[in-house]
CSV table of C-alpha atoms and ligand atoms in Angstrom, one decimal:
chain,number,residue,atom,x,y,z
A,1,MET,CA,93.3,70.5,119.8
A,2,ASN,CA,92.5,70.3,116.4
A,3,ILE,CA,93.6,71.3,113.7
A,4,GLU,CA,92.3,72.6,110.9
A,5,GLU,CA,94.5,71.9,106.7
A,6,HIS,CA,93.6,74.0,103.9
A,7,VAL,CA,91.2,76.7,105.9
A,8,VAL,CA,90.2,79.5,102.8
A,9,LEU,CA,91.4,82.6,104.5
A,10,ALA,CA,88.9,84.8,101.9
A,11,ARG,CA,86.1,83.7,104.5
A,12,TYR,CA,87.9,85.8,107.7
A,13,THR,CA,89.4,89.1,105.3
A,14,THR,CA,87.1,92.0,105.0
A,15,ILE,CA,88.4,92.8,101.9
A,16,GLY,CA,87.3,89.2,101.1
A,17,THR,CA,89.3,86.8,99.3
A,18,GLY,CA,93.0,85.4,99.2
A,19,GLY,CA,93.8,81.3,100.0
A,20,PRO,CA,94.1,78.9,102.5
A,21,ALA,CA,96.4,77.4,105.1
A,22,ALA,CA,98.0,74.5,105.2
A,23,ALA,CA,97.5,75.3,108.4
A,24,PHE,CA,94.6,76.3,110.9
A,25,ALA,CA,93.6,76.4,115.2
A,26,ARG,CA,91.3,78.3,117.1
A,27,PRO,CA,93.3,78.2,120.3
A,28,GLU,CA,90.8,78.7,123.0
A,29,THR,CA,93.0,78.8,126.1
A,30,LEU,CA,96.4,80.1,126.4
A,31,GLY,CA,97.6,76.3,127.0
A,32,ASP,CA,96.2,75.5,123.9
A,33,LEU,CA,98.1,78.3,122.3
A,34,GLU,CA,101.2,76.5,123.0
A,35,GLU,CA,100.3,73.5,121.7
A,36,ALA,CA,99.4,75.0,118.5
A,37,LEU,CA,102.3,76.8,118.7
A,38,ALA,CA,104.2,73.7,120.3
A,39,TRP,CA,103.5,72.3,116.8
A,40,ALA,CA,104.2,74.3,114.1
A,41,GLY,CA,107.3,74.3,115.9
A,42,GLU,CA,108.1,71.0,115.1
A,43,ARG,CA,106.8,70.7,111.5
A,44,GLY,CA,108.6,74.4,111.5
A,45,LEU,CA,105.5,75.9,110.4
A,46,PRO,CA,105.5,80.2,110.3
A,47,VAL,CA,102.3,81.4,112.3
A,48,ALA,CA,100.0,84.2,111.8
A,49,THR,CA,96.9,85.2,113.9
A,50,VAL,CA,94.2,86.4,112.2
A,51,GLY,CA,91.9,88.6,114.4
A,52,LEU,CA,88.4,90.3,111.7
A,53,GLY,CA,91.1,89.9,108.9
A,54,SER,CA,90.9,93.6,108.9
A,55,ASN,CA,93.8,94.6,107.6
A,56,LEU,CA,94.8,91.7,105.8
A,57,LEU,CA,95.5,90.9,102.2
A,58,VAL,CA,96.7,87.4,102.3
A,59,ALA,CA,97.8,85.9,98.6
A,60,ASP,CA,95.9,84.6,96.4
A,61,ASP,CA,97.0,80.7,97.2
A,62,GLY,CA,96.9,80.9,100.3
A,63,PHE,CA,100.0,81.3,103.3
A,64,ASP,CA,102.3,78.1,103.8
A,65,GLY,CA,102.1,78.0,107.3
A,66,VAL,CA,99.4,77.6,110.4
A,67,VAL,CA,96.8,80.5,111.1
A,68,LEU,CA,95.5,81.0,114.4
A,69,LYS,CA,92.2,83.1,115.1
A,70,LEU,CA,92.0,83.2,119.7
A,71,GLY,CA,87.9,82.1,120.7
A,72,GLY,CA,87.0,81.1,124.0
A,73,GLU,CA,88.5,82.9,126.6
A,74,LEU,CA,91.1,84.6,124.0
A,75,ALA,CA,87.9,86.4,123.5
A,76,THR,CA,86.6,87.4,126.4
A,77,ALA,CA,86.8,90.9,127.5
A,78,ASN,CA,86.3,91.9,131.1
A,79,VAL,CA,85.9,95.6,132.9
A,80,GLU,CA,88.0,94.8,136.5
A,81,ASP,CA,88.9,98.4,138.3
A,82,GLU,CA,89.9,100.8,136.1
A,83,ARG,CA,90.8,98.5,133.6
A,84,LEU,CA,90.1,96.6,130.6
A,85,VAL,CA,91.3,93.0,130.8
A,86,ALA,CA,90.5,91.7,127.2
A,87,GLY,CA,92.0,88.2,125.0
A,88,GLY,CA,94.2,88.9,122.5
A,89,GLY,CA,90.9,88.3,120.5
A,90,ALA,CA,88.0,89.7,121.4
A,91,ALA,CA,86.5,92.3,118.9
A,92,ASN,CA,86.9,96.0,119.9
A,93,ALA,CA,83.5,96.6,120.4
A,94,VAL,CA,83.1,94.4,122.1
A,95,CYS,CA,85.2,95.9,125.0
A,96,LEU,CA,84.1,99.6,123.2
A,97,HIS,CA,80.2,98.0,125.0
A,98,ARG,CA,81.9,96.6,128.1
A,99,ALA,CA,83.4,100.1,128.5
A,100,ARG,CA,80.9,101.5,128.0
A,101,ALA,CA,78.6,99.6,130.3
A,102,ALA,CA,80.9,100.3,133.2
A,103,ALA,CA,81.3,104.3,132.3
A,104,LEU,CA,84.6,103.8,131.6
A,105,GLY,CA,86.4,106.7,128.5
A,106,GLY,CA,89.7,106.5,126.7
A,107,PHE,CA,88.4,103.4,123.8
A,108,GLU,CA,85.2,105.4,122.6
A,109,PHE,CA,88.7,106.8,119.4
A,110,ALA,CA,88.4,102.3,119.3
A,111,CYS,CA,84.4,102.9,117.1
A,112,ALA,CA,85.3,103.1,113.8
A,113,ILE,CA,87.7,100.6,114.0
A,114,PRO,CA,86.5,97.0,113.3
A,115,GLY,CA,89.0,94.9,114.4
A,116,THR,CA,91.0,92.8,117.7
A,117,VAL,CA,92.8,93.4,120.3
A,118,GLY,CA,95.5,91.7,119.0
A,119,GLY,CA,95.6,93.1,115.7
A,120,GLY,CA,95.6,97.0,117.1
A,121,VAL,CA,98.6,95.8,119.0
A,122,TRP,CA,100.2,94.7,116.4
A,123,MET,CA,99.3,98.2,114.2
A,124,ASN,CA,99.2,100.6,117.5
A,125,ALA,CA,95.3,101.0,115.8
A,126,GLY,CA,94.5,104.7,116.1
A,127,ALA,CA,92.3,107.2,115.0
A,128,TYR,CA,90.9,110.3,115.4
A,129,GLY,CA,94.2,111.2,117.8
A,130,SER,CA,94.6,108.0,120.0
A,131,ASP,CA,95.9,104.8,119.3
A,132,TRP,CA,96.2,101.9,121.8
A,133,ALA,CA,99.5,103.3,123.4
A,134,ALA,CA,97.5,106.0,124.7
A,135,ILE,CA,96.0,103.5,127.0
A,136,LEU,CA,97.2,100.3,126.5
A,137,GLU,CA,99.1,99.3,130.7
A,138,ARG,CA,100.2,95.6,129.2
A,139,ALA,CA,100.3,92.9,127.4
A,140,LEU,CA,100.5,89.1,127.7
A,141,VAL,CA,102.5,88.1,124.0
A,142,VAL,CA,102.7,84.6,123.6
A,143,ASP,CA,105.9,82.0,121.4
A,144,GLY,CA,107.2,80.4,120.9
A,145,ASP,CA,109.6,80.2,123.8
A,146,GLY,CA,106.5,80.7,126.2
A,147,PRO,CA,104.2,83.4,128.1
A,148,ARG,CA,105.5,87.4,128.6
A,149,TRP,CA,103.7,90.5,129.5
A,150,LEU,CA,105.5,93.4,127.9
A,151,THR,CA,104.8,97.4,128.1
A,152,PRO,CA,103.7,99.6,124.8
A,153,ALA,CA,108.0,100.6,125.5
A,154,GLU,CA,108.5,97.8,124.9
A,155,LEU,CA,106.3,96.3,122.1
A,156,GLY,CA,108.2,99.0,120.4
A,157,LEU,CA,104.0,100.6,119.7
A,158,SER,CA,104.6,103.9,117.5
A,159,TYR,CA,102.7,104.8,114.3
A,160,ARG,CA,100.6,102.2,113.1
A,161,ARG,CA,103.9,99.9,113.7
A,162,SER,CA,104.9,97.7,116.6
A,163,GLY,CA,107.8,95.7,116.6
A,164,LEU,CA,105.9,92.1,117.3
A,165,ARG,CA,107.3,89.4,114.9
A,166,ARG,CA,105.2,86.3,112.6
A,167,GLY,CA,104.8,83.7,115.4
A,168,GLN,CA,104.1,86.2,118.4
A,169,VAL,CA,100.3,85.9,119.3
A,170,VAL,CA,98.7,88.7,121.7
A,171,ALA,CA,97.1,86.4,123.9
A,172,ARG,CA,95.7,89.8,126.3
A,173,ALA,CA,95.9,92.8,126.8
A,174,ASP,CA,95.0,95.2,129.5
A,175,PHE,CA,94.1,98.3,129.4
A,176,ARG,CA,94.0,101.5,131.6
A,177,LEU,CA,90.9,103.3,131.3
A,178,ALA,CA,88.7,106.5,133.5
A,179,PRO,CA,85.2,107.2,134.8
A,180,ARG,CA,83.3,108.9,132.1
A,181,PRO,CA,79.0,108.9,131.9
A,182,VAL,CA,77.4,106.7,130.1
A,183,GLN,CA,75.9,109.6,128.7
A,184,GLU,CA,79.2,111.2,127.2
A,185,ILE,CA,80.5,108.0,125.6
A,186,LYS,CA,77.9,107.2,124.0
A,187,ALA,CA,77.4,110.9,122.2
A,188,LYS,CA,81.5,111.1,121.5
A,189,VAL,CA,81.2,107.6,120.2
A,190,ALA,CA,77.5,109.0,117.3
A,191,GLU,CA,79.6,111.7,116.8
A,192,LEU,CA,82.9,110.2,115.3
A,193,GLN,CA,80.8,107.5,113.4
A,194,ALA,CA,79.2,110.1,112.1
A,195,LEU,CA,82.5,112.0,111.1
A,196,ARG,CA,84.2,108.6,109.5
A,197,LYS,CA,80.4,107.3,108.1
A,198,ALA,CA,81.4,111.1,105.9
A,199,ALA,CA,84.7,110.3,105.0
A,200,GLN,CA,84.4,106.6,104.2
A,201,PRO,CA,83.2,103.8,102.5
A,202,THR,CA,81.6,102.4,105.7
A,203,ASN,CA,80.0,99.6,104.0
A,204,LYS,CA,82.2,98.1,100.9
A,205,ARG,CA,84.6,96.1,101.4
A,206,THR,CA,88.2,97.1,102.2
A,207,PHE,CA,91.3,96.4,104.6
A,208,GLY,CA,90.7,100.5,106.2
A,209,SER,CA,93.1,102.0,105.0
A,210,VAL,CA,95.3,101.9,102.6
A,211,PHE,CA,99.4,103.8,103.3
A,212,LYS,CA,100.0,105.2,105.6
A,213,ASN,CA,100.8,108.6,106.1
A,214,PRO,CA,103.0,110.0,104.4
A,215,ASP,CA,105.3,113.0,105.8
A,216,HIS,CA,103.3,115.5,103.3
A,217,GLU,CA,100.9,118.0,103.4
A,218,LEU,CA,98.8,115.6,101.5
A,219,SER,CA,98.0,112.6,103.9
A,220,ALA,CA,97.5,109.3,101.5
A,221,GLY,CA,94.4,109.3,100.8
A,222,ARG,CA,94.6,113.3,99.5
A,223,MET,CA,97.6,112.3,97.2
A,224,LEU,CA,95.9,109.9,95.2
A,225,GLU,CA,92.7,111.4,94.5
A,226,ALA,CA,95.0,114.5,93.2
A,227,CYS,CA,96.5,111.5,91.1
A,228,GLY,CA,93.4,110.6,89.7
A,229,LEU,CA,92.9,107.6,91.5
A,230,LYS,CA,89.9,108.1,92.8
A,231,GLY,CA,87.0,104.5,91.0
A,232,HIS,CA,90.6,103.7,89.7
A,233,ARG,CA,89.0,99.4,88.8
A,234,ILE,CA,91.7,96.8,87.8
A,235,GLY,CA,90.0,93.7,87.9
A,236,GLY,CA,87.7,93.1,90.9
A,237,ALA,CA,88.6,95.5,92.8
A,238,GLN,CA,89.0,99.9,92.7
A,239,ILE,CA,90.4,102.2,94.4
A,240,SER,CA,87.1,104.2,96.5
A,241,PRO,CA,86.0,106.5,94.7
A,242,ARG,CA,84.5,108.1,97.9
A,243,HIS,CA,88.4,108.2,99.1
A,244,ALA,CA,91.5,107.0,97.8
A,245,ASN,CA,93.1,105.3,100.6
A,246,PHE,CA,90.5,102.8,99.7
A,247,ILE,CA,90.7,99.9,98.1
A,248,GLU,CA,87.5,98.0,98.0
A,249,ASN,CA,86.3,94.9,96.4
A,250,ALA,CA,84.1,95.9,93.9
A,251,ASP,CA,83.3,92.8,92.2
A,252,GLY,CA,84.8,89.1,93.2
A,253,ALA,CA,88.5,91.1,93.1
A,254,ARG,CA,91.7,88.4,93.8
A,255,SER,CA,94.4,90.1,96.4
A,256,GLU,CA,96.5,90.2,93.4
A,257,ASP,CA,93.5,92.7,91.8
A,258,ALA,CA,94.3,94.8,95.1
A,259,LEU,CA,98.4,95.3,95.1
A,260,ALA,CA,98.3,96.0,90.9
A,261,LEU,CA,96.7,98.5,92.5
A,262,MET,CA,98.8,99.6,95.7
A,263,ALA,CA,102.1,99.4,93.6
A,264,GLU,CA,99.7,101.9,90.0
A,265,ALA,CA,99.7,104.5,93.6
A,266,ARG,CA,102.4,103.6,94.5
A,267,ARG,CA,104.2,104.6,90.9
A,268,ARG,CA,101.5,108.1,90.4
A,269,ALA,CA,102.2,109.7,93.5
A,270,HIS,CA,105.7,108.7,93.2
A,271,GLU,CA,106.1,110.2,89.5
A,272,GLN,CA,103.9,113.3,91.1
A,273,PHE,CA,105.0,114.1,94.8
A,274,GLY,CA,108.2,111.3,94.7
A,275,VAL,CA,107.0,110.2,98.5
A,276,GLU,CA,107.0,106.6,98.6
A,277,LEU,CA,104.2,105.0,100.4
A,278,GLU,CA,104.4,103.4,103.0
A,279,HIS,CA,101.6,100.3,102.9
A,280,GLU,CA,100.2,100.4,106.5
A,281,VAL,CA,98.1,96.8,104.9
A,282,VAL,CA,99.4,94.1,106.2
A,283,PHE,CA,100.5,91.3,104.0
A,284,LEU,CA,100.0,87.4,104.4
A,285,GLY,CA,102.3,85.1,101.6
A,286,SER,CA,103.8,85.5,98.5
A,287,LEU,CA,102.6,89.0,98.8
A,288,GLU,CA,105.3,91.6,97.3
A,289,LEU,CA,105.2,95.8,95.7
A,290,PRO,CA,107.7,96.4,92.9
A,291,PRO,CA,110.1,99.2,94.2
A,292,VAL,CA,109.4,102.6,92.3
B,301,LIG,C1,86.4,100.5,107.2
B,301,LIG,C2,87.8,99.8,108.3
B,301,LIG,C3,87.9,100.6,109.0
B,301,LIG,C4,89.8,100.9,109.8
B,301,LIG,N1,89.6,102.7,109.8
B,301,LIG,C5,91.1,101.7,110.3
B,301,LIG,C6,91.0,103.3,111.6
B,301,LIG,O1,90.7,104.0,111.8
B,301,LIG,N2,92.7,103.0,112.4
B,301,LIG,C7,93.8,101.6,112.3
B,301,LIG,O2,94.9,102.0,112.9
B,301,LIG,N3,93.6,101.3,111.8
B,301,LIG,C8,91.7,100.8,110.6
B,301,LIG,N4,91.3,99.7,109.7
B,301,LIG,C9,91.9,98.9,109.8
B,301,LIG,C10,92.0,97.7,110.8
B,301,LIG,O3,90.5,97.5,111.1
B,301,LIG,C11,92.6,97.7,112.4
B,301,LIG,O4,93.9,98.1,111.5
B,301,LIG,C12,92.5,96.8,112.8
B,301,LIG,O5,93.6,97.3,114.2
B,301,LIG,C13,93.2,95.3,112.1
B,301,LIG,O6,92.5,94.5,113.5
B,301,LIG,P1,92.1,93.0,113.4
B,301,LIG,O7,92.0,92.2,114.7
B,301,LIG,O8,91.2,93.1,112.6
B,301,LIG,O9,93.7,92.7,112.2
B,301,LIG,P2,93.6,91.3,111.0
B,301,LIG,O10,93.3,92.6,110.3
B,301,LIG,O11,93.5,90.1,111.4
B,301,LIG,O12,95.4,91.0,111.3
B,301,LIG,C14,96.3,92.2,111.3
B,301,LIG,C15,97.6,92.4,112.1
B,301,LIG,O13,97.7,92.0,113.8
B,301,LIG,C16,98.3,90.5,113.2
B,301,LIG,N5,97.0,90.4,113.9
B,301,LIG,C17,95.5,90.0,114.9
B,301,LIG,N6,95.5,89.2,115.3
B,301,LIG,C18,96.6,88.8,116.7
B,301,LIG,C19,96.8,88.7,117.4
B,301,LIG,N7,96.3,88.4,118.6
B,301,LIG,N8,98.3,88.0,118.3
B,301,LIG,C20,99.0,89.0,117.2
B,301,LIG,N9,99.4,88.9,116.5
B,301,LIG,C21,97.3,89.6,116.0
B,301,LIG,C22,97.9,89.9,112.3
B,301,LIG,O14,99.1,88.2,111.9
B,301,LIG,C23,98.2,91.3,111.3
B,301,LIG,O15,100.2,90.9,111.4
B,301,LIG,C24,89.9,100.2,109.5
B,301,LIG,C25,89.9,98.9,108.5
B,301,LIG,C26,88.3,99.2,108.1
B,301,LIG,C27,88.5,98.0,107.5
């Protein structure tokens, strides 16, 4: 399999920032994937998988390891009886399309989550009262020791979290769906998309929610809004004037700009509300937030 060197990851993140990966491979079969993991293992290099990069902040000086981007049969989605059987690299939008065409409901909540099946497992992605854990039956996870099927409990799925570690790749996933009339699915998706459009920046480069919602009466967004942070800008990055839990690439942002905004947001939330916000966005490379 072809291994490329120094591939700039800004092309693979929705915020459009991030430096190079030392090595980059696009496995299209389970065999390719095992080969890429063995290649990394022999060289002692860490491995990270990118999906759509929609929840990812990559350091400006990149990632000194192997980045995998699943394609081919590891990115397909098909319906089998009442199951959606998808590759880890399959886009959520494609999965929803397949489910709707087969009149199967349950995946509608993901219509506003612009990621892939594997990224959804990693984060237990969710919205509007549902999440991956609610519909996932099992996932095929591959690492240096080979492939194995894991249930949601074995994956340790909880609020925007799983127990997966770098180097563990979600190659496939089976979702359990239920029959639902196509018109109902379409109506639900239209309703959720309208809700999303009304509340969040939808035509900007972001990585989704910056922080997890804290155990507090205010959501992270409301808390940062109360701190007066809407529209606050550092370098090319700004806190969305629309929703304070989003950071936009306003103009040639670097990851360090976004990181500085996150540090400032955490500092202010701690000062004003005594809350230590925990980031939802995943860091890749040498990125660290200072203690509050
Ligand atoms: C506009 C916008 C709205 C969003 N709304 C929501 C929302 O409502 N709810 C929500 O939960 N999220 C939301 N997000 C965040 C993001 O879309 C989700 O977290 C999504 O599941 C990330 O998937 P991804 O494929 O883009 O993963 P990436 O961002 O590429 O990666 C995220 C993590 O998953 C890992 N990963 C990716 N693929 C695999 C794989 N195959 N195997 C193992 N690990 C893998 C990566 O290594 C990384 O650690 C939003 C993002 C944007 C930009």
